[in-house]
CSV table of C-alpha atoms in Angstrom, one decimal:
chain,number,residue,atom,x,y,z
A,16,UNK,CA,18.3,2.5,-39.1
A,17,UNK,CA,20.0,-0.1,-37.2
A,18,UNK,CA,19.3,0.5,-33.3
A,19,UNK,CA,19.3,-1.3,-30.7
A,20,UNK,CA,16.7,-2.5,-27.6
A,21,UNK,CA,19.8,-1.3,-25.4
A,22,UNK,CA,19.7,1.8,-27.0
A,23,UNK,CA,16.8,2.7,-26.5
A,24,UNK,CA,16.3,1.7,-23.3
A,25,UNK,CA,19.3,3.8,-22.8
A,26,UNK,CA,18.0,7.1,-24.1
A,27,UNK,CA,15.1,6.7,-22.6
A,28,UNK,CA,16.9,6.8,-18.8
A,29,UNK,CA,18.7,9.6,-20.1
A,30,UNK,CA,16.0,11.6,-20.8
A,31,UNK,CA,14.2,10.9,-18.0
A,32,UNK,CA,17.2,11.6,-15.5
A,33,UNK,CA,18.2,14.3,-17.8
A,34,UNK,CA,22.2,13.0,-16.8
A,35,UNK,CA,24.3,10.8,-18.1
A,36,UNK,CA,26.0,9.9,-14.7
A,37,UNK,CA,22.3,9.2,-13.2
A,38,UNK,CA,21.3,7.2,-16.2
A,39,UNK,CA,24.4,5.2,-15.8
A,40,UNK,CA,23.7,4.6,-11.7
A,41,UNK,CA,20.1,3.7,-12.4
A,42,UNK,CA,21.1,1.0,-15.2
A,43,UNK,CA,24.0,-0.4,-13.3
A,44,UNK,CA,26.4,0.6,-16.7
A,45,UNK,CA,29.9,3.3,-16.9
A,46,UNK,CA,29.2,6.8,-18.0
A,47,UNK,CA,31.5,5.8,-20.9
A,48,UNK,CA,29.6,3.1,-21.6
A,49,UNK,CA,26.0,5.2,-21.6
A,50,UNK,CA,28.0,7.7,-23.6
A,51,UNK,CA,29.2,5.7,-26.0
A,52,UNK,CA,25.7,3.8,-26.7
A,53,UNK,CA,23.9,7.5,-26.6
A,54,UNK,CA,26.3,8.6,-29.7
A,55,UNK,CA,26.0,5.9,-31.8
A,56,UNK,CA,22.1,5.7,-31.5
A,57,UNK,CA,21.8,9.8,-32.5
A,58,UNK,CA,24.3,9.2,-35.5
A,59,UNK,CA,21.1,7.3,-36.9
A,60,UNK,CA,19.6,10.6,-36.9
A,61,UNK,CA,20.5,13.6,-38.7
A,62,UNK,CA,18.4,15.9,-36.4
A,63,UNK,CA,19.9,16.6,-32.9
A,64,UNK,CA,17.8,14.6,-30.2
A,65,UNK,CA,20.4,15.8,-27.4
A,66,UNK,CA,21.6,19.2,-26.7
A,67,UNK,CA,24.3,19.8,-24.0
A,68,UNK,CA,24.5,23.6,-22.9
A,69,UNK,CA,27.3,24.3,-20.3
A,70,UNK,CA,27.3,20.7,-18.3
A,71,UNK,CA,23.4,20.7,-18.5
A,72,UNK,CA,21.5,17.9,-21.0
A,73,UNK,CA,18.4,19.6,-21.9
A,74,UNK,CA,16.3,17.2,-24.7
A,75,UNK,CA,14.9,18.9,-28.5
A,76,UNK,CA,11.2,18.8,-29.7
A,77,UNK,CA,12.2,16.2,-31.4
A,78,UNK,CA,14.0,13.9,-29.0
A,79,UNK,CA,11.4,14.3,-26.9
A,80,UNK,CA,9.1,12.4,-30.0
A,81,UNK,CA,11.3,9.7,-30.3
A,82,UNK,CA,11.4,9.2,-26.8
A,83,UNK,CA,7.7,8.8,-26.3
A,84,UNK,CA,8.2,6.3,-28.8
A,85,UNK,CA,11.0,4.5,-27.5
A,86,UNK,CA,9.3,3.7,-24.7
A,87,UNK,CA,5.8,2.7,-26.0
A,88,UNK,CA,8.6,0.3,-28.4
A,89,UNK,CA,10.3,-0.8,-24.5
A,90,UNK,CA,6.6,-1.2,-23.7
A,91,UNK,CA,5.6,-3.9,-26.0
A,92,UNK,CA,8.7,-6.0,-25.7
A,93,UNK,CA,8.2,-5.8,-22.1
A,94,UNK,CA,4.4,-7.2,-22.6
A,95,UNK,CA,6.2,-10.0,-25.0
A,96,UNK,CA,8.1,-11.0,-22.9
A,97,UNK,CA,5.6,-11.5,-19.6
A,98,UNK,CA,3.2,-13.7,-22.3
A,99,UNK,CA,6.4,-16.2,-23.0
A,100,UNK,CA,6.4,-16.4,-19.1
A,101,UNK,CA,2.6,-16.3,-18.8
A,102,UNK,CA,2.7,-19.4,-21.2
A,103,UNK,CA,5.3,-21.2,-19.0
A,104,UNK,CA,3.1,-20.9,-16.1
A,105,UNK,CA,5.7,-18.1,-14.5
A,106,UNK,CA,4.7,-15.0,-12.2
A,107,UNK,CA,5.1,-11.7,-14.2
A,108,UNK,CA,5.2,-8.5,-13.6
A,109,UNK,CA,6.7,-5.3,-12.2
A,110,UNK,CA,7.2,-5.1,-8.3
A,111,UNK,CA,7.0,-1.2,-7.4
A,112,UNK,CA,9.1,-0.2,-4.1
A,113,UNK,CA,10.1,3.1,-2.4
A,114,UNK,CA,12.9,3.7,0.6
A,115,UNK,CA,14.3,5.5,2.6
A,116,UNK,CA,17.8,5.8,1.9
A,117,UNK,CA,18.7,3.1,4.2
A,118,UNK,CA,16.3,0.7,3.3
A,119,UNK,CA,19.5,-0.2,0.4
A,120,UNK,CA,21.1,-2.5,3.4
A,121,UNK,CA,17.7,-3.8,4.1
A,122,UNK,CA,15.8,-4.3,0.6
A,123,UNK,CA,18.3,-6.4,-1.3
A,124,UNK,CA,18.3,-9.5,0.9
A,125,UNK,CA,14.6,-9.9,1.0
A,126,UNK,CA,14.6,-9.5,-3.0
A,127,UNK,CA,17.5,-11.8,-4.0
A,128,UNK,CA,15.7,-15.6,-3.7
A,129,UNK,CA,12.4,-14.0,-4.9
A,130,UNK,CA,13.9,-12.6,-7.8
A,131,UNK,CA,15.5,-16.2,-8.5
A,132,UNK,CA,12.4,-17.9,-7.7
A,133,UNK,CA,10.4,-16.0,-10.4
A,134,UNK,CA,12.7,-14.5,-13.0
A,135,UNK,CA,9.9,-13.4,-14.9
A,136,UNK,CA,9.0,-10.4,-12.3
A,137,UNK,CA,10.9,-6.8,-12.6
A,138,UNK,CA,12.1,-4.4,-9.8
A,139,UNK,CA,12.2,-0.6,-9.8
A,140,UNK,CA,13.5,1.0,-6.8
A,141,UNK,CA,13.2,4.7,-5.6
A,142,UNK,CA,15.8,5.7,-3.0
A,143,UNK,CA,14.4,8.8,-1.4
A,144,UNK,CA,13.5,11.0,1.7
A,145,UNK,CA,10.9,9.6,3.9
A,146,UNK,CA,8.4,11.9,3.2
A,147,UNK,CA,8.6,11.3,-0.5
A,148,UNK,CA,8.3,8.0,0.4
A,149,UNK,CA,5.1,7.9,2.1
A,150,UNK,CA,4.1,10.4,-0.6
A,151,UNK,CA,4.4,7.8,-3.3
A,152,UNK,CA,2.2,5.3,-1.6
A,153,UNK,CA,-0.5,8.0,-0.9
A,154,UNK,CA,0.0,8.9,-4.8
A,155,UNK,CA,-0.5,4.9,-6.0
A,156,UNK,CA,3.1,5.2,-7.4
A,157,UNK,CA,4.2,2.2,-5.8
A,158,UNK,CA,3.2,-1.3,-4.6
A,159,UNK,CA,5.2,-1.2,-0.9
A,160,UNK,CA,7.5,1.0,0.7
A,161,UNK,CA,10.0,0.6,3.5
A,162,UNK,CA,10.6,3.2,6.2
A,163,UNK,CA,12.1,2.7,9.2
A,164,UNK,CA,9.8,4.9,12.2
A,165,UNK,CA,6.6,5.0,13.3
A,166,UNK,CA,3.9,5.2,11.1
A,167,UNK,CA,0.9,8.4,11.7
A,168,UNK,CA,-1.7,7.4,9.5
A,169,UNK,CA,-4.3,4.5,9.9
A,170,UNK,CA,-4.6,4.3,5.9
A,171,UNK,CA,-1.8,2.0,5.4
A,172,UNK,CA,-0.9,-2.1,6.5
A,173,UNK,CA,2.1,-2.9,7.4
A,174,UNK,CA,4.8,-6.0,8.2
A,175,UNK,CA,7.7,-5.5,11.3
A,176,UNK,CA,10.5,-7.4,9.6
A,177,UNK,CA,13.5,-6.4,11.4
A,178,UNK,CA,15.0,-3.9,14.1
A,179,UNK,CA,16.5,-0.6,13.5
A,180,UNK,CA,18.9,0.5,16.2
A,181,UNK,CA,20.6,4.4,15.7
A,182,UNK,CA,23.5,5.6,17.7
A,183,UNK,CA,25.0,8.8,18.4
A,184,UNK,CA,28.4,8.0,16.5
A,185,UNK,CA,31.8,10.2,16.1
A,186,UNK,CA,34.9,9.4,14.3
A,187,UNK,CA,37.6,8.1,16.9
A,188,UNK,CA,39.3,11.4,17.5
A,189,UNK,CA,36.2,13.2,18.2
A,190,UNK,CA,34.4,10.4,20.2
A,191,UNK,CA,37.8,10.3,22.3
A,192,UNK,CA,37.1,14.2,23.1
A,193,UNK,CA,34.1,12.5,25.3
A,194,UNK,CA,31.4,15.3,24.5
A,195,UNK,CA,29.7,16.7,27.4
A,196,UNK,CA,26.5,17.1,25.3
A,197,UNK,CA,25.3,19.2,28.1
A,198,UNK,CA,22.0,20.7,25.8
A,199,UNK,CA,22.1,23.9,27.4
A,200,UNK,CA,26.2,24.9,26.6
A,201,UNK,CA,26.3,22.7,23.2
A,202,UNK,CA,26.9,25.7,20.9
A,203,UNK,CA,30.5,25.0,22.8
A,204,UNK,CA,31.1,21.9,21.2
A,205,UNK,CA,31.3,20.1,17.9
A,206,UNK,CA,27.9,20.5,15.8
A,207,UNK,CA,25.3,18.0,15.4
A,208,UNK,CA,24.8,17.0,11.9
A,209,UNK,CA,21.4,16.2,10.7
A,210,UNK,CA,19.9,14.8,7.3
A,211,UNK,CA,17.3,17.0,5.6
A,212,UNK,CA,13.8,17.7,6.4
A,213,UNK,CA,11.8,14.5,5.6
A,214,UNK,CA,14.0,12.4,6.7
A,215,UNK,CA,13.0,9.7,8.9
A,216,UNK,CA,16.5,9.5,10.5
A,217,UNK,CA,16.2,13.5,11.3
A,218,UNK,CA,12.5,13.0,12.7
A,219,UNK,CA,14.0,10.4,15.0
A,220,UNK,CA,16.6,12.5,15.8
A,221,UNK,CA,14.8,15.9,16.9
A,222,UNK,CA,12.5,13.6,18.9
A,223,UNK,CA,15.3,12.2,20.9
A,224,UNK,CA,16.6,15.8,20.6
A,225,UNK,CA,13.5,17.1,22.3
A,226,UNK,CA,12.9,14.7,25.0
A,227,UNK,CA,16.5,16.0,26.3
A,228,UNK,CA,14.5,19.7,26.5
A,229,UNK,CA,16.3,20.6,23.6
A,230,UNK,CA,14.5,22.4,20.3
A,231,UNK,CA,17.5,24.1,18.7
A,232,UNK,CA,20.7,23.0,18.0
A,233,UNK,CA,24.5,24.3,16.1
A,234,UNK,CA,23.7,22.3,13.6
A,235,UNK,CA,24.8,20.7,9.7
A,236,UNK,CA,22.4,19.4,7.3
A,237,UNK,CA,23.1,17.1,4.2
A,238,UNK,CA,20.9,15.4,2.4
A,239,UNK,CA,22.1,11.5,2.7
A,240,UNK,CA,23.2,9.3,5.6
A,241,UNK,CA,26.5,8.6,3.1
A,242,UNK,CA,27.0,12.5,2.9
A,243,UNK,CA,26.7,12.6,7.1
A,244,UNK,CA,28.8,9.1,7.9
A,245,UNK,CA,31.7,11.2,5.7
A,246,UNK,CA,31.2,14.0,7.7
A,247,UNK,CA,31.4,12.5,10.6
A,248,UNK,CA,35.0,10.5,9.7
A,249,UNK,CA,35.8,13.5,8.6
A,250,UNK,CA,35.3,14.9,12.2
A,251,UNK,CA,33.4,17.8,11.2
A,252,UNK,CA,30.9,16.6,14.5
A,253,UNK,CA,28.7,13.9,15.7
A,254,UNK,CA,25.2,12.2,14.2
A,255,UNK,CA,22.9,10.0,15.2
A,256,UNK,CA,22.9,7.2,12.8
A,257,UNK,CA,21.5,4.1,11.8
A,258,UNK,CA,23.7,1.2,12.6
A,259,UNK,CA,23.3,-0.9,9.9
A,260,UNK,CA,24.8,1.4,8.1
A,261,UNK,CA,27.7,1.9,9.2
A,262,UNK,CA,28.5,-1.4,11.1
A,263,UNK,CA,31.7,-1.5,8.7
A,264,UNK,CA,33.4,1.7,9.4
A,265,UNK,CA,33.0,1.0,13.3
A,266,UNK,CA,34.5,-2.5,12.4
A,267,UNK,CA,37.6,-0.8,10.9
A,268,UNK,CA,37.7,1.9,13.3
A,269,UNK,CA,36.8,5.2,11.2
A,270,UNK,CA,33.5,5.5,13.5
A,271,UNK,CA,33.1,5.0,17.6
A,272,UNK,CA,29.8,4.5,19.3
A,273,UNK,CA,29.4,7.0,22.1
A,274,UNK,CA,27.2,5.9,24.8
A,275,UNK,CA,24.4,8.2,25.7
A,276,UNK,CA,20.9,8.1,28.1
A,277,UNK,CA,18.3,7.1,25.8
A,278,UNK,CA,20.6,5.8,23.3
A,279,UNK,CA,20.7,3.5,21.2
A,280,UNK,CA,17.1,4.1,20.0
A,281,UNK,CA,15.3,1.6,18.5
A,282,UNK,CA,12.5,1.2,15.8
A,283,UNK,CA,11.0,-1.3,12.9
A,284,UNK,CA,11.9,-1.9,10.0
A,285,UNK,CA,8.4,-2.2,8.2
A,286,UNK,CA,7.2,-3.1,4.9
A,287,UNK,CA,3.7,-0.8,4.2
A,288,UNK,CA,1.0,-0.8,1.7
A,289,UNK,CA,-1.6,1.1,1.0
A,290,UNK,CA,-4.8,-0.7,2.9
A,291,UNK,CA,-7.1,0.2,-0.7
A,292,UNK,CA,-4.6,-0.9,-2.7
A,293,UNK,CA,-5.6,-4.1,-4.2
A,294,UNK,CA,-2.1,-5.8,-4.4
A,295,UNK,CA,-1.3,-7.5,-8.2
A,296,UNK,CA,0.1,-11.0,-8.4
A,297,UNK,CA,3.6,-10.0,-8.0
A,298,UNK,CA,3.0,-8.1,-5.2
A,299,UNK,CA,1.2,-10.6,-3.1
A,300,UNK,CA,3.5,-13.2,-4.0
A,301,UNK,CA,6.6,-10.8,-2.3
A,302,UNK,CA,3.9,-10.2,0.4
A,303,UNK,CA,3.7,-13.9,1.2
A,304,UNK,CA,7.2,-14.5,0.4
A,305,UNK,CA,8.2,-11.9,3.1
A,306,UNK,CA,5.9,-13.5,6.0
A,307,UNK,CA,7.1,-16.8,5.2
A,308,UNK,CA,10.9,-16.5,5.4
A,309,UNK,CA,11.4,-13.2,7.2
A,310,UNK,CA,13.0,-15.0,10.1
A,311,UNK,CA,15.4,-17.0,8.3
A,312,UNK,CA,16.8,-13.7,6.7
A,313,UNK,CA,17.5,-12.0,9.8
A,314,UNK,CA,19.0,-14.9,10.8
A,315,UNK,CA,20.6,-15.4,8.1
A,316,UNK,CA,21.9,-11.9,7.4
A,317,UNK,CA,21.6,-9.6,10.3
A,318,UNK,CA,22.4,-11.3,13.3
């Protein structure tokens, strides 16, 4: 047998997302290219470790065996290669963050020049809802998560690193229509569209709903802020959204800002941790790394 480290690394995100496109987001390759390198590593097999039935990947008895060891092989290389840095005085190890959907304009900028300043430490990322967010942290899944409201519980520590301002946006022909948004007569109108339940974008939402005496509303639901900017340039109605996320499409004039009482609203950006948690090496390095140059990346980036 003649595979490869790529390979396997490959398989393994394919059987863990059970999809070839999701395997391909998650390791940044094509879906030809995952396809490709999934082929040639099961034509070193003569049983089937792949079966495809309709468009759905489902993974054999056996797969599932070579798998497991795939990944305690993925394992070992990993721990080889965190001695060789270990040896040349490096910080190693795996940084662990959820966040909210988007925390993906946020995140990257306070990763990239700690990432080049210790090239030895790894990154995984879960995008998610916010409640599966805060559900990972209470699980011990993850070393920090980012959210973007107001936190309930007293069980986790936190850093403010930046503002989060949402707006009630519309796509130019619809924000030109200048919505009454009178509560009581809204089924009149356009419909609001909302992200799922556990977002923290929809909790914000209902609350500023709320305050306006309002507990019901015509309504859309989809479940990601790109899914509800599209709908919104495609004038299907209005959102509330965060506006670092779609600072661009304002820019170019697919989106318009309609002014509103209460409106914009504003909230932190925070980085939380579990207060029992007692944070590896990696993780208190990013810790520190945050508190000591959190300024110069706002200013840097987001002013």
């Amino acid at each position: 047998m003649n595979y490869t480290l790529n390979q396997l690394q490959i398989f393994v995100k394919v059987v863990q997302t059970a999809s070839i496109t999701k395997a391909a987001e998650e390791l940044n390759l094509t879906q030809p290219a995952v396809s490709i390198q999934i082929k040639n590593f099961q034509a070193q097999f003569e049983i089937p470790l792949l079966e495809i039935i309709g468009k759905k990947i489902y993974v054999t008895d056996f797969g599932k065996e070579i798998a497991a060891s795939a990944e305690g092989i993925l394992e070992q290389v990993y721990a080889i290669n965190y001695k060789t840095m270990a040896f040349k005085d490096q910080l190693i190890g795996r940084l662990k963050v959820s966040i909210v959907s988007t925390g993906k304009y946020v995140l990257p900028y306070y990763l990239s020049d700690f990432l080049k300043a210790n090239p030895g430490v790894e990154i995984s990322i879960d995008v998610t809802n916010r409640g599966k967010v805060i559900e990972s942290l209470e699980q011990n899944e993850v070393d920090f998560s980012l959210v973007s409201d107001q936190l309930e519980s007293t069980q986790f520590d936190f850093i403010d690193i930046l503002k989060n301002e949402l707006v009630l946006v519309g796509n130019t022909e619809t924000a030109a229509m200048n919505p009454s948004f009178d509560y009581n007569t809204f089924k009149h109108e356009l419909p609001l569209i909302f992200r799922e339940s556990g977002s923290g974008t929809r909790k914000i939402m209902e609350s500023y709903l709320k305050k306006q005496g309002v507990s019901s509303l015509k309504r859309i639901e989809l479940m990601s802020n790109e899914a509800v900017k599209q709908a919104v340039m495609a004038g299907l109605g209005y959102s509330i959204m965060p506006l670092i996320g779609i600072k661009r499409e304002i820019k170019d004039g697919y989106l318009a800002i309609i002014p509103r009482e209460g409106l914009p609203i504003t909230t932190d950006w925070k980085l939380i941790w579990h207060k029992e948690k007692k944070p590896s090496p990696v993780a208190k390095a990013f810790m520190n790394f945050v508190l000591e140059n959190n300024e110069r990346i706002k200013q840097s980036f987001f002013n």
